[in-house]
mmCIF file of C-alpha atoms in Angstrom:
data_model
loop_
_atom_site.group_PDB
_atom_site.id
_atom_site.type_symbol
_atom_site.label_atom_id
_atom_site.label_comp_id
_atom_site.label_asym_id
_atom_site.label_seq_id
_atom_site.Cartn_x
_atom_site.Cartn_y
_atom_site.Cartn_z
ATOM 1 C CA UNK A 1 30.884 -11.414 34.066
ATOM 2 C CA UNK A 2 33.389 -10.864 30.894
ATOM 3 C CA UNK A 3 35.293 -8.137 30.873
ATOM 4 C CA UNK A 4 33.803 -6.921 27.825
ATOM 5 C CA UNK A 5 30.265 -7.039 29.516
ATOM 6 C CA UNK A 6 31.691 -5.285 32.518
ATOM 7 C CA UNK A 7 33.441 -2.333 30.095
ATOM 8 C CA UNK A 8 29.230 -1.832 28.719
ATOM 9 C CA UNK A 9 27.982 -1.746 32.405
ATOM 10 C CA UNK A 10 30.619 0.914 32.792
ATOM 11 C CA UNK A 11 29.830 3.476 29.713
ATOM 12 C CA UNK A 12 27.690 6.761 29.911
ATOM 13 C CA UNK A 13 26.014 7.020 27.220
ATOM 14 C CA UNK A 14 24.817 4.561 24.225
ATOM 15 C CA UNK A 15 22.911 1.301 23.013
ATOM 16 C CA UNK A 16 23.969 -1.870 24.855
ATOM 17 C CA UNK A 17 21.682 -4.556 22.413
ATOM 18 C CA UNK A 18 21.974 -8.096 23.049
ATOM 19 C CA UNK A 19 20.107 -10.292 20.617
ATOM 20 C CA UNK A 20 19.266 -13.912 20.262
ATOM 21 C CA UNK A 21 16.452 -16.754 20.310
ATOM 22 C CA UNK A 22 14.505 -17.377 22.978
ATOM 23 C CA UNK A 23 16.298 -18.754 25.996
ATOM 24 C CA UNK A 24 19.339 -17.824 24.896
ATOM 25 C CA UNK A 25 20.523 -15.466 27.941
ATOM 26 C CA UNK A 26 19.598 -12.618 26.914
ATOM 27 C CA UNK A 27 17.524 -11.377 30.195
ATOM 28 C CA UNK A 28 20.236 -12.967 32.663
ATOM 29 C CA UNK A 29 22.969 -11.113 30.246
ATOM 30 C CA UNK A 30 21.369 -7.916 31.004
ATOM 31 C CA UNK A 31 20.135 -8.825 34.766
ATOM 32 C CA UNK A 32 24.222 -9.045 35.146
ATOM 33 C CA UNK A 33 25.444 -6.188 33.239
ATOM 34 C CA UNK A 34 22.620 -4.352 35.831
ATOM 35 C CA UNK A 35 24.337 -6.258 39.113
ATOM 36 C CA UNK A 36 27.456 -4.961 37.914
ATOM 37 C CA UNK A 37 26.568 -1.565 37.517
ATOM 38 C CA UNK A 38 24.708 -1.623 40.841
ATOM 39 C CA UNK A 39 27.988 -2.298 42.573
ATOM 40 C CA UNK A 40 30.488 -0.075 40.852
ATOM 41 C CA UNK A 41 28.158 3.139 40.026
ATOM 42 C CA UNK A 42 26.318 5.394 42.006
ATOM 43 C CA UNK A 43 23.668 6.400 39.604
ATOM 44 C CA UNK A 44 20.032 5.503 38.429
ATOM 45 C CA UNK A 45 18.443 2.492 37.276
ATOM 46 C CA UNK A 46 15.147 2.298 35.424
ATOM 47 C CA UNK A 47 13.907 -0.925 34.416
ATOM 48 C CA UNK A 48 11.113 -1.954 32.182
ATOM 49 C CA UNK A 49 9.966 -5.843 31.876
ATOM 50 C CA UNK A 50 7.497 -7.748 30.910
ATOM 51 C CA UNK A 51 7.343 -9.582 33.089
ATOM 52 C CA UNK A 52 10.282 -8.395 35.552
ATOM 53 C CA UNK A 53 12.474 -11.401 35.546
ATOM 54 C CA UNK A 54 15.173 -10.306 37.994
ATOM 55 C CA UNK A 55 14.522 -8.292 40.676
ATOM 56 C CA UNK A 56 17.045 -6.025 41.738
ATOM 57 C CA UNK A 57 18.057 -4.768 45.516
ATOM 58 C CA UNK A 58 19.552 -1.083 45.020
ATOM 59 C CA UNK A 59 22.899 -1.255 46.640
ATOM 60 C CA UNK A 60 25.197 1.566 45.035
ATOM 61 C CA UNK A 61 22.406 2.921 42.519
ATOM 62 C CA UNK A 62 18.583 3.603 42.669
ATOM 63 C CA UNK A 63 17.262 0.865 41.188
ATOM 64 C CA UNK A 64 13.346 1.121 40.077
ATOM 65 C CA UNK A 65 11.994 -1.657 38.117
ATOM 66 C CA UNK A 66 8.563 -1.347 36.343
ATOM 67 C CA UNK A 67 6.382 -4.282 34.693
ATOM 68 C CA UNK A 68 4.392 -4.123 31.483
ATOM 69 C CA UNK A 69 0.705 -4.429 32.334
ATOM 70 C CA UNK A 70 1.318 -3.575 36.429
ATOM 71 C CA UNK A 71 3.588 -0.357 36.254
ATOM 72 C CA UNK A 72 2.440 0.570 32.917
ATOM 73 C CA UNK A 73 0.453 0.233 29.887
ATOM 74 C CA UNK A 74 3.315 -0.570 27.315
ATOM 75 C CA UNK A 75 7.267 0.107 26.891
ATOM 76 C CA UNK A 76 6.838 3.138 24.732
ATOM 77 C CA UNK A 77 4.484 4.644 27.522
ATOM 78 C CA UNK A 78 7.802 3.716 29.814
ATOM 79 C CA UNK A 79 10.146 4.894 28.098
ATOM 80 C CA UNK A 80 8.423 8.310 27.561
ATOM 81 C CA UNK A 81 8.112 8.327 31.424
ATOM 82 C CA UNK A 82 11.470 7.371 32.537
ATOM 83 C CA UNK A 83 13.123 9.945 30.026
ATOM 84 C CA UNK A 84 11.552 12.248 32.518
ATOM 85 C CA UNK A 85 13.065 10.926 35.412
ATOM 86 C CA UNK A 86 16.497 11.545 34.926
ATOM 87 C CA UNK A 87 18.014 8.236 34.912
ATOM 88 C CA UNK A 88 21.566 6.949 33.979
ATOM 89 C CA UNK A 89 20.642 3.537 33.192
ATOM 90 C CA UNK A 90 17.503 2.262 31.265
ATOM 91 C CA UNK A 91 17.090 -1.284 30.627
ATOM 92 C CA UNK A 92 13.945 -2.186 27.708
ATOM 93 C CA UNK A 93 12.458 -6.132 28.593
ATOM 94 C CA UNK A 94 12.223 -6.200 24.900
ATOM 95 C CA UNK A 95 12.213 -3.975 21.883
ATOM 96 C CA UNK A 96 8.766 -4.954 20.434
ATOM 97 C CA UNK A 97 7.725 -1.944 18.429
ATOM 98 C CA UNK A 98 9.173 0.798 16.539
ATOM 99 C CA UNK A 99 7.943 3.244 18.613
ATOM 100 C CA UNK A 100 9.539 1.663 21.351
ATOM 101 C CA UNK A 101 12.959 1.328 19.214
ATOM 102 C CA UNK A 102 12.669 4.991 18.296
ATOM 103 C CA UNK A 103 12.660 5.907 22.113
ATOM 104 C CA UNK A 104 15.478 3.809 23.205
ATOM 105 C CA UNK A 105 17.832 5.343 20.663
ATOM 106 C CA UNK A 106 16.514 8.706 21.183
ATOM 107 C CA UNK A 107 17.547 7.632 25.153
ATOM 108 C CA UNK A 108 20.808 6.467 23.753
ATOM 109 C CA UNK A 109 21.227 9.867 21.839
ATOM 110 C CA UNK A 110 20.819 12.266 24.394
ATOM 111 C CA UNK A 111 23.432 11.086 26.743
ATOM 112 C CA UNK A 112 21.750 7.668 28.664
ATOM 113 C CA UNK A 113 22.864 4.237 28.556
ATOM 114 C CA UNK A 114 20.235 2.084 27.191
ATOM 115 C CA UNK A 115 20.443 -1.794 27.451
ATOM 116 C CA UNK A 116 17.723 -4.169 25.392
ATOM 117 C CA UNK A 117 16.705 -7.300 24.078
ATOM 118 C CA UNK A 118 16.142 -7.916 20.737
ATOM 119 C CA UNK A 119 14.759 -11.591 19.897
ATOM 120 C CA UNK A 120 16.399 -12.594 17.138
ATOM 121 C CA UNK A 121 17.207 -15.883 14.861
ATOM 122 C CA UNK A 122 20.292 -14.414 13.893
ATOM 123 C CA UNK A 123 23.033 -11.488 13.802
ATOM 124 C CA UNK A 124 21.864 -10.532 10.431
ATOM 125 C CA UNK A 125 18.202 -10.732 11.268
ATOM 126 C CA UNK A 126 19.233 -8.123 14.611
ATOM 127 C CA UNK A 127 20.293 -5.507 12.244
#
């Protein structure tokens, strides 16, 4: 993992967004940044994917993963649950809807570390 990648998987608080087309990384980006976290923190992990590409063994943190459709009715409905669970860590599958973009920086605003996909054609397109 970069040591860039490693110094996100190491904040508190914020927006960790990783864009792109698909196939470009972006879930196995994010599956790392997760590992990484999982070995060097002791805190927790909430997950939300549709469908849950990695699955991850808690080692250091609590990891819970949850799947779109299985877990849950949608990301929003995730994200509204999770913020109620105290977590650390949130990682969104995929920002899809601006309710669910609203969440994830309200997450990111009061004091958790958010990590997301955005699918994207390019940088300009991601902001």
């Amino acid at each position: 993992l970069p040591q860039v990648l490693k110094r996100f998987a190491m904040l508190k608080k914020g927006l960790i967004l990783v864009t792109g087309p698909t196939g470009s990384g972006k879930n196995t980006t994010l599956a790392a940044m997760v590992d990484y976290a999982n070995l060097q923190r002791q805190d927790h992990i909430i997950t939300v994917e549709d469908p849950i590409e990695f699955v991850h063994r808690s080692q250091n943190c609590l990891i819970q993963q949850r799947e779109v459709g299985v877990h849950t009715r949608s990301f929003a409905a995730a994200l509204r649950s999770a913020l109620r669970e105290d977590p650390d860590i949130i990682l969104v599958g995929e920002m899809r809807d601006l309710e669910t973009i609203e969440l994830a920086l309200t997450a990111a605003a009061t004091g958790h570390l958010v990590f997301a996909t955005l699918h994207t054609s390019s940088a300009a397109k991601a902001v």
